[in-house]
mmCIF file with all atom_site columns, C-alpha atoms in Angstrom:
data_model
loop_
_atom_site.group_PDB
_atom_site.id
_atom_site.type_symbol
_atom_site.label_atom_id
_atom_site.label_alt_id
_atom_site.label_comp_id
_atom_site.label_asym_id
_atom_site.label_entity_id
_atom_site.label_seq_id
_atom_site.pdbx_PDB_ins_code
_atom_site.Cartn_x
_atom_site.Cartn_y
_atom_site.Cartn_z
_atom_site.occupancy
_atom_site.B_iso_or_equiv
_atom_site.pdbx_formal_charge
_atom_site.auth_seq_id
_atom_site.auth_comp_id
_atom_site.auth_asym_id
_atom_site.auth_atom_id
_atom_site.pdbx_PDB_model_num
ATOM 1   C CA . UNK A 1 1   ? -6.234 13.203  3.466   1.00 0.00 ? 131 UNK A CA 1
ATOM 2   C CA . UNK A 1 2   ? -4.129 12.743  7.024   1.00 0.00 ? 132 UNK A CA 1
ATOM 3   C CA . UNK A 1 3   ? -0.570 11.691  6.098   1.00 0.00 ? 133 UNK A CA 1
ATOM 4   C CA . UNK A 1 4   ? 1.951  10.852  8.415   1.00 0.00 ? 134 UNK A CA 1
ATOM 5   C CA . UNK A 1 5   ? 5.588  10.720  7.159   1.00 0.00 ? 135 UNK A CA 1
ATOM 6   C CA . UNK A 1 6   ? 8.478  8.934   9.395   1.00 0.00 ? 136 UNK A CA 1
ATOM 7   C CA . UNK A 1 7   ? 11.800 10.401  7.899   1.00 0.00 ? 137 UNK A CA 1
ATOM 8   C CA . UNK A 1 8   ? 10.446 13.550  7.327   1.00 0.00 ? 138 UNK A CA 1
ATOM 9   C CA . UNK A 1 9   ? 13.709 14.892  8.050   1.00 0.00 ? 139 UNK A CA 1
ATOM 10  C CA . UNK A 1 10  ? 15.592 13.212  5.310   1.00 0.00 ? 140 UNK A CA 1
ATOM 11  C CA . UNK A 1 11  ? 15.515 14.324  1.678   1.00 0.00 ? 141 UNK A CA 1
ATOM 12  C CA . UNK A 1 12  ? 12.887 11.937  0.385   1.00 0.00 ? 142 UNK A CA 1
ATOM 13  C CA . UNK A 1 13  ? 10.968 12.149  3.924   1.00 0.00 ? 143 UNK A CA 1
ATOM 14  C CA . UNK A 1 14  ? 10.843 16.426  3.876   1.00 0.00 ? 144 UNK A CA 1
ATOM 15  C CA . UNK A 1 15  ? 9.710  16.431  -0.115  1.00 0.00 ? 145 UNK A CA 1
ATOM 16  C CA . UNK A 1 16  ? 6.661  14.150  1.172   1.00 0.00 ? 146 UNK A CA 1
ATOM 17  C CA . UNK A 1 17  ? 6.007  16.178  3.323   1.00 0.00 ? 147 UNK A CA 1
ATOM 18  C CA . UNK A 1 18  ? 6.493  19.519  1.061   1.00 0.00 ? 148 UNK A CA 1
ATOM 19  C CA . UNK A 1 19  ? 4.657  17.728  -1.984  1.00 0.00 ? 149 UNK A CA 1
ATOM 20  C CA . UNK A 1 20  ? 1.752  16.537  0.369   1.00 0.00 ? 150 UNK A CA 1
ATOM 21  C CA . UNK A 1 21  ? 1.172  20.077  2.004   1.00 0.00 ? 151 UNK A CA 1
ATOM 22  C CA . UNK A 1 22  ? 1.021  21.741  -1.842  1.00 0.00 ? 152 UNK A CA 1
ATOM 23  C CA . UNK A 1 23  ? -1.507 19.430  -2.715  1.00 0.00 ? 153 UNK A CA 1
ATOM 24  C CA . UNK A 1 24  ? -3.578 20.423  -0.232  1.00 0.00 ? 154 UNK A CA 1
ATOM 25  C CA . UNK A 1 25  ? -2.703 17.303  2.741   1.00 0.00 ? 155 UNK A CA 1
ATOM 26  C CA . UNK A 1 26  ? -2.684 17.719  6.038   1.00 0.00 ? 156 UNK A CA 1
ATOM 27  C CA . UNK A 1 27  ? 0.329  15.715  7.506   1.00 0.00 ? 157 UNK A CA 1
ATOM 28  C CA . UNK A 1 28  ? 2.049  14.829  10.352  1.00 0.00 ? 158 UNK A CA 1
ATOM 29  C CA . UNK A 1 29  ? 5.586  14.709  10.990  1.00 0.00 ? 159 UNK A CA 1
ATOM 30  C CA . UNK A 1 30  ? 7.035  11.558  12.880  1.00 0.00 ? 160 UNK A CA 1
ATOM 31  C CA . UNK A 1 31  ? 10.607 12.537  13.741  1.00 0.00 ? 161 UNK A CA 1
ATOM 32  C CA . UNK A 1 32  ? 13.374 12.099  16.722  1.00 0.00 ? 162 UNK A CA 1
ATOM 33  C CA . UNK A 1 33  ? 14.599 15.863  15.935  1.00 0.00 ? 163 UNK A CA 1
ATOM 34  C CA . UNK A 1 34  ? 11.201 17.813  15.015  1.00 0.00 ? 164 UNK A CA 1
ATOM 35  C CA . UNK A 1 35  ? 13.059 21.196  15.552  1.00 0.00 ? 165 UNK A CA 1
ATOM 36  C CA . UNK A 1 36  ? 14.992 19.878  12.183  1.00 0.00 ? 166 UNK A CA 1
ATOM 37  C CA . UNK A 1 37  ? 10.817 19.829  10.688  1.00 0.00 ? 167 UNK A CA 1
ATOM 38  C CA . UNK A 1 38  ? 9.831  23.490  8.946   1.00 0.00 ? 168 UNK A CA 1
ATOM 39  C CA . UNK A 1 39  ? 7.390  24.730  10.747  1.00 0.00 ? 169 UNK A CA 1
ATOM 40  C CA . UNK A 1 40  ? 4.231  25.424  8.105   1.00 0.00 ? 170 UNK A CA 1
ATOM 41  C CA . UNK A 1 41  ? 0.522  25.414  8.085   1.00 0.00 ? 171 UNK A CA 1
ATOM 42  C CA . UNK A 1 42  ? -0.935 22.421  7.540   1.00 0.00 ? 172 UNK A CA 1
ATOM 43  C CA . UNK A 1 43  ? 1.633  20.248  9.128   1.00 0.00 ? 173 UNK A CA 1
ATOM 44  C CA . UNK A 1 44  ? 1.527  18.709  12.700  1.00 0.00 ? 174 UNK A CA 1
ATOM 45  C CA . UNK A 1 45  ? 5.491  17.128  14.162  1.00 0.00 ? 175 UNK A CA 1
ATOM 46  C CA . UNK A 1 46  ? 5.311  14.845  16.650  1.00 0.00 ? 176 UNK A CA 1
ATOM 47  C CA . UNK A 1 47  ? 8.897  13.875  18.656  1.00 0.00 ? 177 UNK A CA 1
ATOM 48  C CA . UNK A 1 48  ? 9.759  10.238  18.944  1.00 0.00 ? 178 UNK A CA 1
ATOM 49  C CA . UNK A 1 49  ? 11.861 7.349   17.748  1.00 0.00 ? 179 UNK A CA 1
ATOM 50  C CA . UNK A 1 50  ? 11.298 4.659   15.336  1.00 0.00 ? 180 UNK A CA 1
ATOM 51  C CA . UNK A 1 51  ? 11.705 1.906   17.875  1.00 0.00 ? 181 UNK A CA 1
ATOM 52  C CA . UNK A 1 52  ? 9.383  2.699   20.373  1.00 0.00 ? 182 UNK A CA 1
ATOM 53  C CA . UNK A 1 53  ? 5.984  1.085   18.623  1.00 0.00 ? 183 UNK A CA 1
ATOM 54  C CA . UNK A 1 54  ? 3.580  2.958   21.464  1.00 0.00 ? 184 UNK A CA 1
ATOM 55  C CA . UNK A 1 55  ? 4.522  6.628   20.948  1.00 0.00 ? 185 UNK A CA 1
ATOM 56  C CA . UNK A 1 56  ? 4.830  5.775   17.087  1.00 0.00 ? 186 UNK A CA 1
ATOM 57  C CA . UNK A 1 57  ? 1.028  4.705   17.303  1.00 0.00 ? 187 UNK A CA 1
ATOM 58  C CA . UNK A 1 58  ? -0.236 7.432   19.373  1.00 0.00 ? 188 UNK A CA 1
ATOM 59  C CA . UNK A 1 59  ? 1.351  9.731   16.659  1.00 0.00 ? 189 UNK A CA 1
ATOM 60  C CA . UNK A 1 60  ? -0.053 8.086   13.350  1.00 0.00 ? 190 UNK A CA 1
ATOM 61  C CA . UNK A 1 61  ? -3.465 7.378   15.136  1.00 0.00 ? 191 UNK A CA 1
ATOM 62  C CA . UNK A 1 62  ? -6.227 8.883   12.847  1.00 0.00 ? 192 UNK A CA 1
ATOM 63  C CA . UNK A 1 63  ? -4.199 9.471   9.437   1.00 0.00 ? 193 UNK A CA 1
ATOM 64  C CA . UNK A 1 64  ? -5.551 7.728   6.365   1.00 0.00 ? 194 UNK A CA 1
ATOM 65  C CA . UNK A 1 65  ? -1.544 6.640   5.271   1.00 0.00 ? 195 UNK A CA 1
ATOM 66  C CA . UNK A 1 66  ? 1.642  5.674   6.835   1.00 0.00 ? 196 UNK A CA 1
ATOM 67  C CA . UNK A 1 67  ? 4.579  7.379   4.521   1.00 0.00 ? 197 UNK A CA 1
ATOM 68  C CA . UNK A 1 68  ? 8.224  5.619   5.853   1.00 0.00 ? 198 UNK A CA 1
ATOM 69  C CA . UNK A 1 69  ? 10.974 7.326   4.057   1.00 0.00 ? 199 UNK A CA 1
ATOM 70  C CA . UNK A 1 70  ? 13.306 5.985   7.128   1.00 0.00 ? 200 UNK A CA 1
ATOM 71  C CA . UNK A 1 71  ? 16.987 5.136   5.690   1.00 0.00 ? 201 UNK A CA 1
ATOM 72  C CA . UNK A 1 72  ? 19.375 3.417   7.769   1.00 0.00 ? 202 UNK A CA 1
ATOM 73  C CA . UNK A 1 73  ? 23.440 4.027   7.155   1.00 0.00 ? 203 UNK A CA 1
ATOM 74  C CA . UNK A 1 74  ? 24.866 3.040   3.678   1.00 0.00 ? 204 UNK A CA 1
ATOM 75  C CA . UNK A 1 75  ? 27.062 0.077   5.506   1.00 0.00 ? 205 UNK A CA 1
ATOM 76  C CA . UNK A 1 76  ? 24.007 -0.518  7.844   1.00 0.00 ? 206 UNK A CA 1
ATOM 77  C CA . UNK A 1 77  ? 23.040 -4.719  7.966   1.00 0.00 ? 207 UNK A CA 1
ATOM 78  C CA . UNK A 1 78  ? 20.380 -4.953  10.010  1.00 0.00 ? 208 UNK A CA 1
ATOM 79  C CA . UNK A 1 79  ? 18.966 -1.185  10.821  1.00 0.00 ? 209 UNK A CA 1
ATOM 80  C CA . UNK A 1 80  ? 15.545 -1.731  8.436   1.00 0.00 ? 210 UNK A CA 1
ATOM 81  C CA . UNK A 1 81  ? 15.303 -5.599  9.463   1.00 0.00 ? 211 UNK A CA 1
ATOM 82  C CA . UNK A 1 82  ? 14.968 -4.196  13.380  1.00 0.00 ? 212 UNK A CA 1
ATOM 83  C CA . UNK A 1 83  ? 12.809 -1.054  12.276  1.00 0.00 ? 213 UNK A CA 1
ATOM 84  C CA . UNK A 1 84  ? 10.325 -2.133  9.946   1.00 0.00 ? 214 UNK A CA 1
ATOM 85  C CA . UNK A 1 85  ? 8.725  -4.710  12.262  1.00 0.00 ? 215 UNK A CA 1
ATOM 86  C CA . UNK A 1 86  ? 8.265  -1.922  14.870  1.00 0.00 ? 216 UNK A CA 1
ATOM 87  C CA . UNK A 1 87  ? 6.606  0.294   12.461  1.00 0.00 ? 217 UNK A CA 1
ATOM 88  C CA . UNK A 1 88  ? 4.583  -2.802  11.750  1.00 0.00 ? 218 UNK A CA 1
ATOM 89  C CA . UNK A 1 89  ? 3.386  -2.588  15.411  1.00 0.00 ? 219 UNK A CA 1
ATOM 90  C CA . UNK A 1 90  ? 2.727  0.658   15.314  1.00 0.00 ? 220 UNK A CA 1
ATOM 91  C CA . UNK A 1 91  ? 0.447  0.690   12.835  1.00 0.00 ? 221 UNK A CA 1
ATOM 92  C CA . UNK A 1 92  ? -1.764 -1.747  13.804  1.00 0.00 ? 222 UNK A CA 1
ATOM 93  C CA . UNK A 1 93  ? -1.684 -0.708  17.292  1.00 0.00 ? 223 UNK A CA 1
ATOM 94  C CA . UNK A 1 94  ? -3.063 2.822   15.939  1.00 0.00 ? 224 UNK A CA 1
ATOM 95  C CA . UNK A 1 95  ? -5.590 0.911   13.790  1.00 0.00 ? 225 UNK A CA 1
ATOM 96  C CA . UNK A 1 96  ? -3.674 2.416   10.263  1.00 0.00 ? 226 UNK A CA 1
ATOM 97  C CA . UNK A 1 97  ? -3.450 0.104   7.904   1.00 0.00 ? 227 UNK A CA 1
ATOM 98  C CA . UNK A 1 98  ? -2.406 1.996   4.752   1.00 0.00 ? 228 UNK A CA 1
ATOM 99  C CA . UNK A 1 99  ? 1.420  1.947   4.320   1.00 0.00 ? 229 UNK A CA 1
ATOM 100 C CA . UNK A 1 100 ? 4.092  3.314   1.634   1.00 0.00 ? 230 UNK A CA 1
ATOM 101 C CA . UNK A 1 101 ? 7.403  2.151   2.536   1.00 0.00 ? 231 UNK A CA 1
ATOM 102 C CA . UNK A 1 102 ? 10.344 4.070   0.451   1.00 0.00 ? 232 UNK A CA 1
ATOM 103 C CA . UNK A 1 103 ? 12.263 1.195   -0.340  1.00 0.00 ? 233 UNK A CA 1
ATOM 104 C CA . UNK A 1 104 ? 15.423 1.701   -3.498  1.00 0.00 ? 234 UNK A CA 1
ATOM 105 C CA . UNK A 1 105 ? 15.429 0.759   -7.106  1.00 0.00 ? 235 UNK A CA 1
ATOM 106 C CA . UNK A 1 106 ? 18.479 -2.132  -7.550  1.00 0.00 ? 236 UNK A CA 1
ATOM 107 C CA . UNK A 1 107 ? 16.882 -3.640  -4.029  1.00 0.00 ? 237 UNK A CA 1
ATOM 108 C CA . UNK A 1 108 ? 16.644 -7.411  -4.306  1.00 0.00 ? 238 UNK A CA 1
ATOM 109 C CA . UNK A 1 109 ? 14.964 -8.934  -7.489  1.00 0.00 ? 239 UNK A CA 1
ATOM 110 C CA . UNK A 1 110 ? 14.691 -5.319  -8.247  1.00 0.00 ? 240 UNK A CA 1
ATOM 111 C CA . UNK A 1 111 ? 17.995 -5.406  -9.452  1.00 0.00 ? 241 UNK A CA 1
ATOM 112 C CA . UNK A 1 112 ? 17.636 -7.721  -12.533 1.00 0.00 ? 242 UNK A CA 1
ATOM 113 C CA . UNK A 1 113 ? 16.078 -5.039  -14.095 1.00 0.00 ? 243 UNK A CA 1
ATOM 114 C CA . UNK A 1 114 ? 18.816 -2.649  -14.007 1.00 0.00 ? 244 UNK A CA 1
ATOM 115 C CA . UNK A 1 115 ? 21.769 -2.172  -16.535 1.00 0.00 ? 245 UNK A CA 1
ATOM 116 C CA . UNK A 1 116 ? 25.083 -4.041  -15.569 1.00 0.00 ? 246 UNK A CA 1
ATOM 117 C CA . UNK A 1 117 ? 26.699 -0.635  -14.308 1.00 0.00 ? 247 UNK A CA 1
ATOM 118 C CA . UNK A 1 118 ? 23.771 0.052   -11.846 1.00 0.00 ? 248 UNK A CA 1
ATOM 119 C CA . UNK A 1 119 ? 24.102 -3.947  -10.951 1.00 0.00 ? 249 UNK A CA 1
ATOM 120 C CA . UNK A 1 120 ? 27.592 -3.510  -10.174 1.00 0.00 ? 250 UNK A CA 1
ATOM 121 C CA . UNK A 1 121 ? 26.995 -0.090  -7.938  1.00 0.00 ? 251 UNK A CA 1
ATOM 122 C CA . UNK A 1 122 ? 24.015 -2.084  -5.918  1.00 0.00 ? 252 UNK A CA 1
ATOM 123 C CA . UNK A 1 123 ? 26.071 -5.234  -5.582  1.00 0.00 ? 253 UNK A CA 1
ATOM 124 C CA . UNK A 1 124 ? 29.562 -3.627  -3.922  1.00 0.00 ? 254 UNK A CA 1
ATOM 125 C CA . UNK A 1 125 ? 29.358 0.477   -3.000  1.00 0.00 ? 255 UNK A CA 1
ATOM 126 C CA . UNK A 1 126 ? 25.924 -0.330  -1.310  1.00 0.00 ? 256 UNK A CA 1
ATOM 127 C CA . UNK A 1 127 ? 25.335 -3.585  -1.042  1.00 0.00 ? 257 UNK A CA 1
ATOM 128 C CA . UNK A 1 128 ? 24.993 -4.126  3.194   1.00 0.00 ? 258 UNK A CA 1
ATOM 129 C CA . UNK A 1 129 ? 22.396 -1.686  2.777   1.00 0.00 ? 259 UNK A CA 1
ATOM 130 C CA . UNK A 1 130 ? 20.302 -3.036  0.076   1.00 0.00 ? 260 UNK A CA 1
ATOM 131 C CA . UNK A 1 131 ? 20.713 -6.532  1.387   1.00 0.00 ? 261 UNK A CA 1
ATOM 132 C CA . UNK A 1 132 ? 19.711 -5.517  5.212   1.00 0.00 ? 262 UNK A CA 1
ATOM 133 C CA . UNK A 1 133 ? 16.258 -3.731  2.551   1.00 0.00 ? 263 UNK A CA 1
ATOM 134 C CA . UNK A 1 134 ? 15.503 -6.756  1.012   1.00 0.00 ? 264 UNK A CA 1
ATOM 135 C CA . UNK A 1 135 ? 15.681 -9.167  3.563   1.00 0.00 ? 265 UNK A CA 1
ATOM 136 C CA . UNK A 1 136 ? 13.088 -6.409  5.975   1.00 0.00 ? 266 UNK A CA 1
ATOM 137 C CA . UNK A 1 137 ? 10.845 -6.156  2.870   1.00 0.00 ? 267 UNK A CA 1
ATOM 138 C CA . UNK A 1 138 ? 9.702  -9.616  2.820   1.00 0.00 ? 268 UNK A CA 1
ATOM 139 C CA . UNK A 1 139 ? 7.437  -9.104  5.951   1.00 0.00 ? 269 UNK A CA 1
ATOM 140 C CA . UNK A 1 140 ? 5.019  -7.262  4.474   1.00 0.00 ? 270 UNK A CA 1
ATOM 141 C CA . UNK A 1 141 ? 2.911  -9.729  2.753   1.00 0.00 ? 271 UNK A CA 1
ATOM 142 C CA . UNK A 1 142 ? 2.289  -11.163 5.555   1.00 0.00 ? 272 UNK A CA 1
ATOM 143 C CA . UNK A 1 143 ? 0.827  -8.490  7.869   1.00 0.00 ? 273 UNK A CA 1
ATOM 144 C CA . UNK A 1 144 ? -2.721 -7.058  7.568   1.00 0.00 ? 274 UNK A CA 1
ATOM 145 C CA . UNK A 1 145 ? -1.456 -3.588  5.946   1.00 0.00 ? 275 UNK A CA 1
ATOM 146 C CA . UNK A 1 146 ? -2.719 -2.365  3.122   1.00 0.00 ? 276 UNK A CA 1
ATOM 147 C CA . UNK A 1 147 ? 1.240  -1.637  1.799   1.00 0.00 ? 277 UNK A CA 1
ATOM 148 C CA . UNK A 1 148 ? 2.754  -0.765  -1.210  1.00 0.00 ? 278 UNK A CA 1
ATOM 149 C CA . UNK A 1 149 ? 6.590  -0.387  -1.756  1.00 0.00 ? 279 UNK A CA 1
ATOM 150 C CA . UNK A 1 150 ? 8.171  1.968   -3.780  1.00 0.00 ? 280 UNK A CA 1
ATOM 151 C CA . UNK A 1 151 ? 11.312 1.673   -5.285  1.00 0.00 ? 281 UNK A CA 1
ATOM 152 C CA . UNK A 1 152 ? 12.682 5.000   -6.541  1.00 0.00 ? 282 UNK A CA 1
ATOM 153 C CA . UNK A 1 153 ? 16.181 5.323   -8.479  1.00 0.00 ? 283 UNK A CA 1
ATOM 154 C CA . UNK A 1 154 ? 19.415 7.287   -7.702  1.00 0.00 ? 284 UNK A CA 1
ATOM 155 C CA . UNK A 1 155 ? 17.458 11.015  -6.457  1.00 0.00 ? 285 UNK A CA 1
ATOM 156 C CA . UNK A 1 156 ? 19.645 13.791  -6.519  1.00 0.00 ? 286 UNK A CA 1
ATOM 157 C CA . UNK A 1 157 ? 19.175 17.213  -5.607  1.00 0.00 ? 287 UNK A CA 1
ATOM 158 C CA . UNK A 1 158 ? 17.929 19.580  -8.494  1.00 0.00 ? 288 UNK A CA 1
ATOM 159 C CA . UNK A 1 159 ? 14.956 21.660  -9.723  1.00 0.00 ? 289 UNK A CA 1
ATOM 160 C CA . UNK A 1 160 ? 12.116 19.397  -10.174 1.00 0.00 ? 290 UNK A CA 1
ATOM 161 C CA . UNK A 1 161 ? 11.849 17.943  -13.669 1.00 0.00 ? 291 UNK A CA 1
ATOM 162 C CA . UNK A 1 162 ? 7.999  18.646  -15.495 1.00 0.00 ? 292 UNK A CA 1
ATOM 163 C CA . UNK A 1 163 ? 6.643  14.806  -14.633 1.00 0.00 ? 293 UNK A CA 1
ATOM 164 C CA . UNK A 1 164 ? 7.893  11.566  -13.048 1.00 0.00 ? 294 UNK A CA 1
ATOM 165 C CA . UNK A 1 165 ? 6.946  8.093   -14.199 1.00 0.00 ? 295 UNK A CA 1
ATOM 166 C CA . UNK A 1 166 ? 5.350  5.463   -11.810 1.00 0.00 ? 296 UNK A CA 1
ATOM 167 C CA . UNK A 1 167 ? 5.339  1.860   -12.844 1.00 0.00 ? 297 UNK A CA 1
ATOM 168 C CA . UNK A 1 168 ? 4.161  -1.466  -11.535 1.00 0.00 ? 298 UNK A CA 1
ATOM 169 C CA . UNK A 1 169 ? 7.551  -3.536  -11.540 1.00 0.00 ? 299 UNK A CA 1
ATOM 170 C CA . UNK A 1 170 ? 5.245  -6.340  -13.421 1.00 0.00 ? 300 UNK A CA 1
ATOM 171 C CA . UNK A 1 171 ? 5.169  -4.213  -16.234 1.00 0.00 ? 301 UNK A CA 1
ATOM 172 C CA . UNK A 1 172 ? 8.729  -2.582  -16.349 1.00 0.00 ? 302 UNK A CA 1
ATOM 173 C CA . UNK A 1 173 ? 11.291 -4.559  -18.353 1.00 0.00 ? 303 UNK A CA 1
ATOM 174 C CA . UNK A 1 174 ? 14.655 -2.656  -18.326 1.00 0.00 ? 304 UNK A CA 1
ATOM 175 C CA . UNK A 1 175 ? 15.953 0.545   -16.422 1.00 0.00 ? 305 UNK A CA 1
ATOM 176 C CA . UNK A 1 176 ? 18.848 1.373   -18.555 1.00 0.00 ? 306 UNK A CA 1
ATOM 177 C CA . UNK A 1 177 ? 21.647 3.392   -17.658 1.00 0.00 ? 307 UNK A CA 1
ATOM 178 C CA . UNK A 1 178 ? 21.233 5.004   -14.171 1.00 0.00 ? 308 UNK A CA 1
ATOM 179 C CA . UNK A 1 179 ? 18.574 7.344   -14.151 1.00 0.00 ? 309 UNK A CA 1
ATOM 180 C CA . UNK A 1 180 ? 18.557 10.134  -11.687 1.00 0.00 ? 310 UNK A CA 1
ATOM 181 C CA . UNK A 1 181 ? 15.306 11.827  -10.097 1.00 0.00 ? 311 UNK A CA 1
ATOM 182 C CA . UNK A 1 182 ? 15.158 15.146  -8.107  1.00 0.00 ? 312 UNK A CA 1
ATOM 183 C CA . UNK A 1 183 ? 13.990 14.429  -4.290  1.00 0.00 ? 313 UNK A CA 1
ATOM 184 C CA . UNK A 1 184 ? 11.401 16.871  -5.304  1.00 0.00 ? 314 UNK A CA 1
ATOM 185 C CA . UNK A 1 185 ? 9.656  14.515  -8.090  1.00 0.00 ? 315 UNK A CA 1
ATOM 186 C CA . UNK A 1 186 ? 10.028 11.387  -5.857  1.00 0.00 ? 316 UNK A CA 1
ATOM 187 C CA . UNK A 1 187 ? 8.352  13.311  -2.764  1.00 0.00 ? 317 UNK A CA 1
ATOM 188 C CA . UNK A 1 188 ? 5.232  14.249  -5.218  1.00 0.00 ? 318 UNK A CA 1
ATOM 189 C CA . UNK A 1 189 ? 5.335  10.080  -6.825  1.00 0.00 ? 319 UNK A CA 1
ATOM 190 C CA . UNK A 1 190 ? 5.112  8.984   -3.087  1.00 0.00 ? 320 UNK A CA 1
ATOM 191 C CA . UNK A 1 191 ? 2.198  11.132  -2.268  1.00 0.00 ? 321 UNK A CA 1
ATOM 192 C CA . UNK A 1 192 ? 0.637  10.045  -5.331  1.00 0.00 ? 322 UNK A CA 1
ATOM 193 C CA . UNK A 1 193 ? 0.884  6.290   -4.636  1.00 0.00 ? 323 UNK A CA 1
ATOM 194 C CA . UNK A 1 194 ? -0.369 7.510   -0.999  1.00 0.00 ? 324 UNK A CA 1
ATOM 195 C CA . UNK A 1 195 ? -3.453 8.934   -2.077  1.00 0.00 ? 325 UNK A CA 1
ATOM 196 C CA . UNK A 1 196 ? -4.457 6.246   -4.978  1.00 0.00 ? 326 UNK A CA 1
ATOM 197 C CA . UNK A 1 197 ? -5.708 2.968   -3.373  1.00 0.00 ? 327 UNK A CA 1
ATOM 198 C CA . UNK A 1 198 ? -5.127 1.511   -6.491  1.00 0.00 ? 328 UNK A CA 1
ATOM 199 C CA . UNK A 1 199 ? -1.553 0.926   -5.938  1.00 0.00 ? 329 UNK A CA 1
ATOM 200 C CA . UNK A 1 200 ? -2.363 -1.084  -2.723  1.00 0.00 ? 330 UNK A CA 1
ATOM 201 C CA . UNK A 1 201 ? -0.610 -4.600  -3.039  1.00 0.00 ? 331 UNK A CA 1
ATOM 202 C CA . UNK A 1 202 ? 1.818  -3.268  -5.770  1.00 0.00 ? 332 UNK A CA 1
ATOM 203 C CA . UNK A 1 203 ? 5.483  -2.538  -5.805  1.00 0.00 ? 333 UNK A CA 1
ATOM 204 C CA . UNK A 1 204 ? 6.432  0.152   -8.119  1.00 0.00 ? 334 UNK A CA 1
ATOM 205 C CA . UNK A 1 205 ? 9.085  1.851   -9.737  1.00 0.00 ? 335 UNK A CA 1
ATOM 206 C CA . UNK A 1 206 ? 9.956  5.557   -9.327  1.00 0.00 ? 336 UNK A CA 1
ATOM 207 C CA . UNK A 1 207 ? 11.866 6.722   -12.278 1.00 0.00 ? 337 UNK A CA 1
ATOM 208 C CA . UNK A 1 208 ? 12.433 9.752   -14.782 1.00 0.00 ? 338 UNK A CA 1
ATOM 209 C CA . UNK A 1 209 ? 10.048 9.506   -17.695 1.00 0.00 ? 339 UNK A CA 1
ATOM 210 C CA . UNK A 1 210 ? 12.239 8.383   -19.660 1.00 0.00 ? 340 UNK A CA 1
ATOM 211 C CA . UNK A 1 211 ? 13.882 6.188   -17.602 1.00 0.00 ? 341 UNK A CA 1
ATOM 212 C CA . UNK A 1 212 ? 12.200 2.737   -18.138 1.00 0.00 ? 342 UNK A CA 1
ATOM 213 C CA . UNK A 1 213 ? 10.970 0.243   -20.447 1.00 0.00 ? 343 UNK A CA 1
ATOM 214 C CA . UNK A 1 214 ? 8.141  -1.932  -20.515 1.00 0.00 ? 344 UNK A CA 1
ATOM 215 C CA . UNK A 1 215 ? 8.501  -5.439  -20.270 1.00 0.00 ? 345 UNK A CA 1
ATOM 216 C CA . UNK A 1 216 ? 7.774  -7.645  -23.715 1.00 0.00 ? 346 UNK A CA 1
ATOM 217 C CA . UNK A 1 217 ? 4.381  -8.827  -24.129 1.00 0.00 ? 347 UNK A CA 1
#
């Protein structure tokens, strides 16, 4: 498959695009500093920024998914609420309509899954951020992509772990404590739920194996 990543410069962007490339992907790298891209086979950067929709389309134009691991600043209030509706644009002005967007575990209802130490981290240290998520999130639905969001929890980096868990949020209950992924293990989720249309329409949970349970039945 044809990937495109925007963020590939960031630590969850760069592992999509290192995870994608190992399994054999050919992607292309969206970013406004592509000398900060490593150079490899298999992988095509393209300069630009995320708020001009044209060049954005012209980039993405003939890959088979739409990867956004963009970020905005941790106090940022509006930075994915004026983003995310460009990208929108930009996809359907290329004709893409598969789209991943990286959101955060503890994001909006998200967070009433989480323990009451997470709950407390997502609701003061980082709450402009995940508020300015939430409220960008909810345009999705309505747009003719193909989307899925994922929502991964704290990422850290460390040596990848053996396996990752990836859950529909219908069917996860409780994410005790405050489980920590390697970037590594959330780039290779993402390009799974990139390459697997059957996660089209869903928002999932990232996570350690271990860290989740399912909801009651």
């Amino acid at each position: 498959m044809k990937i495109a990543v925007l963020g590939a410069t960031g630590n969850i962007g760069s592992q999509v695009v290192e995870q994608a490339v190992a399994a054999g992907h050919e992607v292309i790298a969206y970013a406004r500093r592509p000398e900060a891209v490593q150079t490899r086979p298999g992988v095509t950067v393209v300069r630009g920024n995320l708020d001009d929709s044209s060049a954005l389309a012209d980039a993405v134009r003939g890959a088979d998914v739409v990867v956004s691991a963009v970020g905005g600043p941790a106090k940022g209030k509006t930075f994915m609420q004026r983003t995310l509706p460009t990208i929108v644009e930009g996809l359907e002005k290329a004709g893409v309509d598969r789209f991943v967007l990286v959101s955060a575990f503890g994001v909006g209802d998200t967070a009433a899954k989480a323990s009451w130490f997470a709950r407390l981290i997502y609701s003061t240290v980082i709450s402009s951020m995940f508020k300015d998520k939430a409220a960008s999130e909810v345009v999705l639905p309505g747009t003719a992509l193909r989307w899925t969001i994922a929502y991964p929890v704290n990422l850290k980096s460390a040596p990848a772990l053996a396996s990752e868990a990836v859950e529909p949020l219908d069917e996860v209950g409780k994410v005790p404590g405050l489980p920590t992924l390697p970037f590594a293990n959330a780039g290779r989720a993402l390009v799974k739920i990139a390459t697997d249309p059957g996660y089209v329409g869903q928002r999932v949970l990232v996570t350690t194996p271990n860290g989740w349970r399912p909801a009651a039945r």
